[in-house]
Coordinates of C-alpha atoms (C1' of nucleotides) in Angstrom, one line a residue:
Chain A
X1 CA -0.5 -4.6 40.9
X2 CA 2.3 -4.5 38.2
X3 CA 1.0 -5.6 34.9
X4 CA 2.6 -8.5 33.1
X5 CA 1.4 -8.6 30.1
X6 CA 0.7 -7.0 26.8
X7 CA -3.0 -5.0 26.5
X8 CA -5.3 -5.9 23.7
X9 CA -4.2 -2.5 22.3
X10 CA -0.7 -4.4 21.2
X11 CA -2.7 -7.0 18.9
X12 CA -5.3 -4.5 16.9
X13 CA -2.4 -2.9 15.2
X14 CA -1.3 -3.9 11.8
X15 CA -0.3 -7.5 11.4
X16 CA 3.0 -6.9 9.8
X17 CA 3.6 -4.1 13.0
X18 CA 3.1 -6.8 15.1
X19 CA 4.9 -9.7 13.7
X20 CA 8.1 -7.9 14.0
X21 CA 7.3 -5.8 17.3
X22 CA 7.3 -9.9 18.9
X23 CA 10.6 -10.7 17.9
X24 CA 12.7 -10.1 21.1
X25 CA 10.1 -10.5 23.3
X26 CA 9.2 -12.8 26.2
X27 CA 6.6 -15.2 26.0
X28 CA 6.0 -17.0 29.2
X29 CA 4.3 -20.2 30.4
X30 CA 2.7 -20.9 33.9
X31 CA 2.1 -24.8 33.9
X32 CA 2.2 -27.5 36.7
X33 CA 3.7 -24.3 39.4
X34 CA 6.3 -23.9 37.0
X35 CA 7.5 -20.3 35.0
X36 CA 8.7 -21.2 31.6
X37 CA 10.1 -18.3 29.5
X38 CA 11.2 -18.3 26.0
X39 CA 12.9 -15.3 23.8
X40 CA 10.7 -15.2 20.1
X41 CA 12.9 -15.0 17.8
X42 CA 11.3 -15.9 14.4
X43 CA 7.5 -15.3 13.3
X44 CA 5.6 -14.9 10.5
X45 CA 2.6 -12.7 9.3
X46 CA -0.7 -13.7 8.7
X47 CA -2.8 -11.2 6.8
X48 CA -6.2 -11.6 6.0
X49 CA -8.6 -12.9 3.7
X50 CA -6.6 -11.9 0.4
X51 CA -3.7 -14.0 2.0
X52 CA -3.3 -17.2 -0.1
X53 CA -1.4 -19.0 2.3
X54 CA -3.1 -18.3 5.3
X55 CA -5.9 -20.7 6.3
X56 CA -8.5 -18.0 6.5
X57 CA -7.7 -17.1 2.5
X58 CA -10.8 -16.0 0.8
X59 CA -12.7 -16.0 3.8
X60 CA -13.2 -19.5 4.5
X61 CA -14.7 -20.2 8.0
X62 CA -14.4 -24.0 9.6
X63 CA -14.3 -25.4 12.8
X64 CA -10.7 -24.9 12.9
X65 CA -10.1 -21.7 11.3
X66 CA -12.9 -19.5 13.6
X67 CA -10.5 -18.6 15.9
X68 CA -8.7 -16.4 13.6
X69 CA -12.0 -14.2 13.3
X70 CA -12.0 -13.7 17.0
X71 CA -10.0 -10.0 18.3
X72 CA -6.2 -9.8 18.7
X73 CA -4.6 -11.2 21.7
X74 CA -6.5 -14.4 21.4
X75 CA -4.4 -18.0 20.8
X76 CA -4.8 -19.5 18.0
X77 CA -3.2 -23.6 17.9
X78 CA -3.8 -26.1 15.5
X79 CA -2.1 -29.6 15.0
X80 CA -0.2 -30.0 12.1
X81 CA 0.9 -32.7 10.0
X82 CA -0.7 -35.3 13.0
X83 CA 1.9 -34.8 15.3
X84 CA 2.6 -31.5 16.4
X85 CA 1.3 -28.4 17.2
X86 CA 1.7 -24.6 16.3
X87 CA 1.2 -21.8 18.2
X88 CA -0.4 -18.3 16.3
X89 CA -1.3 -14.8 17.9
X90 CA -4.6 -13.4 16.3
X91 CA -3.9 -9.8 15.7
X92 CA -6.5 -6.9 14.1
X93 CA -9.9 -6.5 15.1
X94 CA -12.7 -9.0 15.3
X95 CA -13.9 -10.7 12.1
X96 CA -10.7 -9.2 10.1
X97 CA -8.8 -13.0 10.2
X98 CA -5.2 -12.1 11.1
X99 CA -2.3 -13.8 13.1
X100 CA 1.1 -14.6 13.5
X101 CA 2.9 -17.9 13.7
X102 CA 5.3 -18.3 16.7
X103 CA 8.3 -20.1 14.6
X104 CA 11.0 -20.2 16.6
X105 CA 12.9 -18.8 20.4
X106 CA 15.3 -19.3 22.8
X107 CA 14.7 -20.2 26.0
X108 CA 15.6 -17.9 28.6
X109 CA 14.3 -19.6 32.0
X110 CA 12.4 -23.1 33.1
X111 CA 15.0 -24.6 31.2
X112 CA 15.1 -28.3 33.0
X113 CA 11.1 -28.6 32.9
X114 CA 11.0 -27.3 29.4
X115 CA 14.0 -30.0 28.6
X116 CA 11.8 -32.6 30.1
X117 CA 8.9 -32.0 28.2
X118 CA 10.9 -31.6 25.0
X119 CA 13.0 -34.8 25.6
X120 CA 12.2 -36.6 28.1
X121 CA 15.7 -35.7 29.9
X122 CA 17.7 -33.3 32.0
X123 CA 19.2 -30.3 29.9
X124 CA 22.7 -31.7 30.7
X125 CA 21.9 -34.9 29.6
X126 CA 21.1 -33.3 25.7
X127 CA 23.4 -33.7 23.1
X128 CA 24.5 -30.2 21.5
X129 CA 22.7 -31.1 18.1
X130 CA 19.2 -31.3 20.6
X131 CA 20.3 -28.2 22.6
X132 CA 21.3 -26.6 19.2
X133 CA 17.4 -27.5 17.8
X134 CA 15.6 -27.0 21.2
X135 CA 12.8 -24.6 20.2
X136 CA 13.6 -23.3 16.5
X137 CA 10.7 -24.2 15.1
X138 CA 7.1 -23.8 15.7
X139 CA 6.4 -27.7 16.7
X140 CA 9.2 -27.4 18.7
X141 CA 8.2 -24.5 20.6
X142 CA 4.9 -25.8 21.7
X143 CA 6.6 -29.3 22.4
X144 CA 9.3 -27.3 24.7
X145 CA 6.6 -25.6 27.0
X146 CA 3.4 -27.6 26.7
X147 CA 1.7 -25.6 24.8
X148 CA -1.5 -27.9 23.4
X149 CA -4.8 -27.7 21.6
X150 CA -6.4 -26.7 25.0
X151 CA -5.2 -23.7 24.7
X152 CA -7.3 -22.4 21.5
X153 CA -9.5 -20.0 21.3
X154 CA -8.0 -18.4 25.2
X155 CA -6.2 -15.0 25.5
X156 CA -3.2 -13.8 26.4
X157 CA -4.4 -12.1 29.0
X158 CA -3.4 -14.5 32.0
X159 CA -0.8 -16.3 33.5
X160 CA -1.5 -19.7 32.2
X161 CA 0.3 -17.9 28.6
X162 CA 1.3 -14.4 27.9
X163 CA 3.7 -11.8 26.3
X164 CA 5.4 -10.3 28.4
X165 CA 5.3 -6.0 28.2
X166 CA 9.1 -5.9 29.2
X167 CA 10.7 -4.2 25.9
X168 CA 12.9 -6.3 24.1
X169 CA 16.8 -5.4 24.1
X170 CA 16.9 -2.4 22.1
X171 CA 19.7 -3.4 19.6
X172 CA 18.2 -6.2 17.9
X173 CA 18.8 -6.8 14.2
X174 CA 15.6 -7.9 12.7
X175 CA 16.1 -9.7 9.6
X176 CA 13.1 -10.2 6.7
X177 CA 12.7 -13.4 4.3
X178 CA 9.9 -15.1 2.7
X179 CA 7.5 -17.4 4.7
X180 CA 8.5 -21.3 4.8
X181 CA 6.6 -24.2 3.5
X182 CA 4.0 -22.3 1.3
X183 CA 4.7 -23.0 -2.2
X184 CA 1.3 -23.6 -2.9
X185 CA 0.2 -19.3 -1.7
X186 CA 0.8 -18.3 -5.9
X187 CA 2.2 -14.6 -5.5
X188 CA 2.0 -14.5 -1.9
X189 CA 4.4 -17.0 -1.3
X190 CA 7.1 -14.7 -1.9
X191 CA 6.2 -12.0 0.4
X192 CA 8.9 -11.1 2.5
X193 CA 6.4 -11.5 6.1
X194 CA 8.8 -14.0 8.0
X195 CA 11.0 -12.0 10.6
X196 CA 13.3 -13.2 12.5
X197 CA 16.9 -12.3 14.6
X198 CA 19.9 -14.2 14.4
Chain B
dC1 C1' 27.2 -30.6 7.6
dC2 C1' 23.4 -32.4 4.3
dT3 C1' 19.1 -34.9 2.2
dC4 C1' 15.1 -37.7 2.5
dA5 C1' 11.5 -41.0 3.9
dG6 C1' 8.2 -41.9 7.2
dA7 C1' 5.2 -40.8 10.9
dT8 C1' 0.4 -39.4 11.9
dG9 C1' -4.4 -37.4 12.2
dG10 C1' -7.5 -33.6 11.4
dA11 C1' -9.4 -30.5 7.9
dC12 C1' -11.2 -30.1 3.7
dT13 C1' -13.0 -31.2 -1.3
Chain C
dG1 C1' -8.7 -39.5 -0.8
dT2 C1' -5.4 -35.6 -0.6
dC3 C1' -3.2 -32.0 1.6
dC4 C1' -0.7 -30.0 5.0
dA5 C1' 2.2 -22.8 8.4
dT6 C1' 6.6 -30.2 10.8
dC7 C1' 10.1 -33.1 13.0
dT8 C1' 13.1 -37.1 13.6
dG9 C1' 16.4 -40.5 12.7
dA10 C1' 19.2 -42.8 9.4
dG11 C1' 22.6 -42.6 6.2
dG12 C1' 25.8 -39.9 3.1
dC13 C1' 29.5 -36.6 2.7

DNA sequence: CCTCAGATGGACT
DNA sequence: GTCCATCTGAGGC
């Protein structure tokens, strides 16, 4: 049987590594007998304990934050500002609290169900500012294919959600900024550990 | 195109 | 009680 998805092996490497090796790839949703796929095209990295904007930063462990201690290729999804939810990939080995946020893609197929759990509506029926904004951001991404808190703590190792091994196009332009929203992360806010394509 | 207030609830001190 | 790894809709340009 052919196999769909990324090994563990992708997810132990450096978090950085991995951060940008996801941009241009596929990550797909089985839900309700339906295939949704979406292109990543922004993340952001993650790294560690010493990482003053990540939630693991000097080594705090809570309910919410074990999952980042688990091994890479495990889904990480916590709710955000009371209303939505973001998506994160552990990467690195157990007990080393890596990951990278999913912040953005472009949806590739499933695109009526992903419109109707997004808006409510048929793709055609979206204006272009909603078709514009459909899954560039990371609450938007999880809104778009029903990606919830049930799915913390599971791996990517199944077809409920996965990355897909297909290699990305291999003329991609991979662009580097500073992570958003972290003003509070002192000299770490300006790492340059977002990654994204145009 | 832009800015900004408000929504909303769980994690944490 | 305060802080969020955010988004929407209203209003201004």
């Amino acid at each position: 049987m052919k196999v769909l998805w990324e090994p563990k092996k992708f997810y132990m490497e450096d978090t950085l590594d991995v951060s940008r090796a996801l941009i241009g790839k596929k990550l797909v949703r089985n839900i309700d007998g339906k295939q949704l796929v979406m292109e990543i095209t922004e993340t952001e990295a993650y790294c560690g304990i010493e990482d003053k904007a990540s939630h693991a930063y000097n080594g705090r462990r809570t309910e919410r934050t074990r999952t980042m201690y688990e091994e890479g290729g495990t889904i990480y999804i916590y709710l955000i500002y009371g209303m939505y939810f973001c998506l994160n990939i552990v990467t690195e080995e157990k007990d080393n609290p890596c990951a990278v946020l999913i912040r953005g893609g472009r949806p590739v197929s499933g695109l009526e169900e992903m419109s109707v759990l997004r808006y409510n509506k048929p793709y055609s029926e979206l204006t272009p500012y909603q078709k514009k904004n459909f899954a560039n951001g990371p609450g938007k991404l999880c809104k778009a294919m029903g990606i919830t808190k049930e799915l913390n703590g599971k791996k990517l190792f199944s077809k409920e959600l996965y990355i897909s091994s297909d290699a990305p196009e291999n003329d991609i332009l991979i662009e580097t900024s500073p992570r958003v929203n972290i003003d509070y992360a002192g000299e770490y806010k300006d790492k340059l550990w977002r990654f994204f394509r145009k």
